[in-house]
Amino acid sequence: MLSRRTILRVVVAAVAVLAVSLVADRAVPPASAGSPHTLYVDARIGDDDAPGTLPDQPLATLTEALRRTRPGTDILMAGYGDRLPYLGTGVHCPTVEGTAERPVVIRRNVYTNILRPVVLTTDTPVTGPWTLRETTAGHRTWSAPWPDRIRLFGDPDYGFVKIGGIALTGYAEPPGDYAHEAAWWSDGRLYLRSGRASPHDYAVTVKNGDAICLSGRSRHVRIDDLMVVGAVHAVRVEPGAVDVRVDHFVRHNVLDKDLIPADARSGFNPPISRFGPDCPCQVGQK
């Protein structure tokens, strides 16, 4: 049985330890918005419910990483090439806010899988159900529900929709009957017209928006060393954003030019990058 003197010594020691702990807690400031902040993204082992702040506890998607950003966040993405692509932001444009001194950086994790690029895509399966809208001598037109607004700009874009291996040209507005292999989006539905294949016989995919889109409230963002294979725009920035810079960004099978307002491109210097013999891939071009 412990004596009173022994019990008193134990109590005094515990109080001393507690006091030292409290002093240490006051001496070491807690993490804040100004502290370094790295988020790891890994499509193979990641989980969007994970902390994301350690390489062995990464997030699974770029979308979740963008949701967790704060000034100074460095998003490091593990690359697996087109074998395991990441889904881009699509038709949704999150707000990403850094500061001039502490920008938000989105880049490839060069410490892992250095031989595999980070590939973003928006190629998305269309599950239907498909409704036959029109039958003519040369083609048929179907439609399926597609609630996400898809915006196409400029000239018609080859490969907006694919039925199996057949690429259909995308149009910003419903085209005339002259376009036998065509696709467009209107009023919450995706339309396709083909004389060669039926969506009931082959899988259908659509380029559902942009690889990276930022809202007009975004500030001070750096996008570096990524690749896009399949999107409407590789990068789209809504008017009002400030200081968005893109570097070492490879584009392949991208329908429209990047949309980055001139007032958002502080320090923007488009490099030329190439991917494959069929793609000029100059920044800002298809």
mmCIF file of N, CA, C and O in Angstrom, residues 221-225 235 237 244-251 258 260 266-271 283:
data_model
loop_
_atom_site.group_PDB
_atom_site.id
_atom_site.type_symbol
_atom_site.label_atom_id
_atom_site.label_comp_id
_atom_site.label_asym_id
_atom_site.label_seq_id
_atom_site.Cartn_x
_atom_site.Cartn_y
_atom_site.Cartn_z
ATOM 1 N N VAL A 221 -3.326 30.905 -58.840
ATOM 2 C CA VAL A 221 -3.279 29.452 -59.009
ATOM 3 C C VAL A 221 -2.203 29.111 -60.035
ATOM 4 O O VAL A 221 -2.091 29.769 -61.079
ATOM 5 N N ARG A 222 -1.414 28.085 -59.751
ATOM 6 C CA ARG A 222 -0.390 27.589 -60.672
ATOM 7 C C ARG A 222 -0.744 26.157 -61.068
ATOM 8 O O ARG A 222 -0.961 25.310 -60.204
ATOM 9 N N ILE A 223 -0.763 25.872 -62.374
ATOM 10 C CA ILE A 223 -1.051 24.540 -62.883
ATOM 11 C C ILE A 223 0.163 24.104 -63.689
ATOM 12 O O ILE A 223 0.529 24.752 -64.670
ATOM 13 N N ASP A 224 0.794 23.003 -63.288
ATOM 14 C CA ASP A 224 2.093 22.673 -63.861
ATOM 15 C C ASP A 224 2.249 21.167 -64.078
ATOM 16 O O ASP A 224 1.854 20.365 -63.233
ATOM 17 N N ASP A 225 2.799 20.809 -65.243
ATOM 18 C CA ASP A 225 3.264 19.460 -65.506
ATOM 19 C C ASP A 225 2.147 18.417 -65.453
ATOM 20 O O ASP A 225 2.269 17.392 -64.784
ATOM 21 N N VAL A 235 -8.106 23.808 -70.067
ATOM 22 C CA VAL A 235 -8.234 24.744 -68.943
ATOM 23 C C VAL A 235 -9.261 25.795 -69.315
ATOM 24 O O VAL A 235 -9.196 26.377 -70.404
ATOM 25 N N VAL A 237 -11.173 29.202 -67.420
ATOM 26 C CA VAL A 237 -11.237 30.076 -66.259
ATOM 27 C C VAL A 237 -12.346 31.086 -66.478
ATOM 28 O O VAL A 237 -12.374 31.768 -67.502
ATOM 29 N N VAL A 244 -3.824 33.327 -62.933
ATOM 30 C CA VAL A 244 -3.844 31.877 -63.164
ATOM 31 C C VAL A 244 -2.753 31.564 -64.189
ATOM 32 O O VAL A 244 -2.802 32.075 -65.309
ATOM 33 N N ARG A 245 -1.791 30.756 -63.826
ATOM 34 C CA ARG A 245 -0.665 30.465 -64.708
ATOM 35 C C ARG A 245 -0.611 28.975 -65.026
ATOM 36 O O ARG A 245 -0.798 28.135 -64.153
ATOM 37 N N VAL A 246 -0.327 28.681 -66.297
ATOM 38 C CA VAL A 246 -0.288 27.298 -66.771
ATOM 39 C C VAL A 246 1.059 27.060 -67.440
ATOM 40 O O VAL A 246 1.487 27.850 -68.283
ATOM 41 N N ASP A 247 1.725 25.957 -67.076
ATOM 42 C CA ASP A 247 3.034 25.668 -67.654
ATOM 43 C C ASP A 247 3.202 24.155 -67.805
ATOM 44 O O ASP A 247 2.663 23.380 -67.016
ATOM 45 N N HIS A 248 3.930 23.735 -68.833
ATOM 46 C CA HIS A 248 4.210 22.327 -69.085
ATOM 47 C C HIS A 248 2.923 21.499 -69.044
ATOM 48 O O HIS A 248 2.815 20.524 -68.297
ATOM 49 N N PHE A 249 1.979 21.894 -69.865
ATOM 50 C CA PHE A 249 0.650 21.285 -69.863
ATOM 51 C C PHE A 249 0.406 20.712 -71.250
ATOM 52 O O PHE A 249 0.282 21.457 -72.219
ATOM 53 N N VAL A 250 0.334 19.394 -71.366
ATOM 54 C CA VAL A 250 0.198 18.727 -72.660
ATOM 55 C C VAL A 250 -1.274 18.468 -72.946
ATOM 56 O O VAL A 250 -2.008 18.011 -72.067
ATOM 57 N N ARG A 251 -1.706 18.753 -74.172
ATOM 58 C CA ARG A 251 -3.101 18.592 -74.571
ATOM 59 C C ARG A 251 -3.214 17.598 -75.723
ATOM 60 O O ARG A 251 -2.493 17.713 -76.704
ATOM 61 N N ASP A 258 -8.144 26.671 -74.981
ATOM 62 C CA ASP A 258 -8.256 27.080 -73.579
ATOM 63 C C ASP A 258 -8.993 28.405 -73.491
ATOM 64 O O ASP A 258 -8.834 29.278 -74.360
ATOM 65 N N ILE A 260 -8.984 31.305 -71.054
ATOM 66 C CA ILE A 260 -8.421 32.003 -69.902
ATOM 67 C C ILE A 260 -8.472 33.489 -70.221
ATOM 68 O O ILE A 260 -7.740 33.975 -71.088
ATOM 69 N N SER A 266 -1.892 36.592 -65.484
ATOM 70 C CA SER A 266 -0.718 37.315 -65.017
ATOM 71 C C SER A 266 0.522 36.451 -65.215
ATOM 72 O O SER A 266 0.616 35.347 -64.688
ATOM 73 N N GLY A 267 1.464 36.955 -66.002
ATOM 74 C CA GLY A 267 2.684 36.205 -66.252
ATOM 75 C C GLY A 267 2.514 35.016 -67.163
ATOM 76 O O GLY A 267 3.391 34.165 -67.235
ATOM 77 N N PHE A 268 1.412 34.931 -67.903
ATOM 78 C CA PHE A 268 1.136 33.754 -68.736
ATOM 79 C C PHE A 268 2.071 33.743 -69.939
ATOM 80 O O PHE A 268 2.138 34.704 -70.688
ATOM 81 N N ASN A 269 2.770 32.640 -70.110
ATOM 82 C CA ASN A 269 3.700 32.499 -71.228
ATOM 83 C C ASN A 269 3.519 31.126 -71.847
ATOM 84 O O ASN A 269 4.099 30.154 -71.390
ATOM 85 N N PRO A 270 2.669 30.993 -72.884
ATOM 86 C CA PRO A 270 2.331 29.660 -73.405
ATOM 87 C C PRO A 270 3.537 28.936 -73.987
ATOM 88 O O PRO A 270 4.160 29.414 -74.926
ATOM 89 N N PRO A 271 3.919 27.791 -73.412
ATOM 90 C CA PRO A 271 4.975 26.978 -74.019
ATOM 91 C C PRO A 271 4.388 26.078 -75.095
ATOM 92 O O PRO A 271 3.185 25.956 -75.219
ATOM 93 N N VAL A 283 -0.210 25.190 -76.768
ATOM 94 C CA VAL A 283 -1.137 25.684 -75.775
ATOM 95 C C VAL A 283 -2.119 26.655 -76.413
ATOM 96 O O VAL A 283 -1.732 27.576 -77.128
#
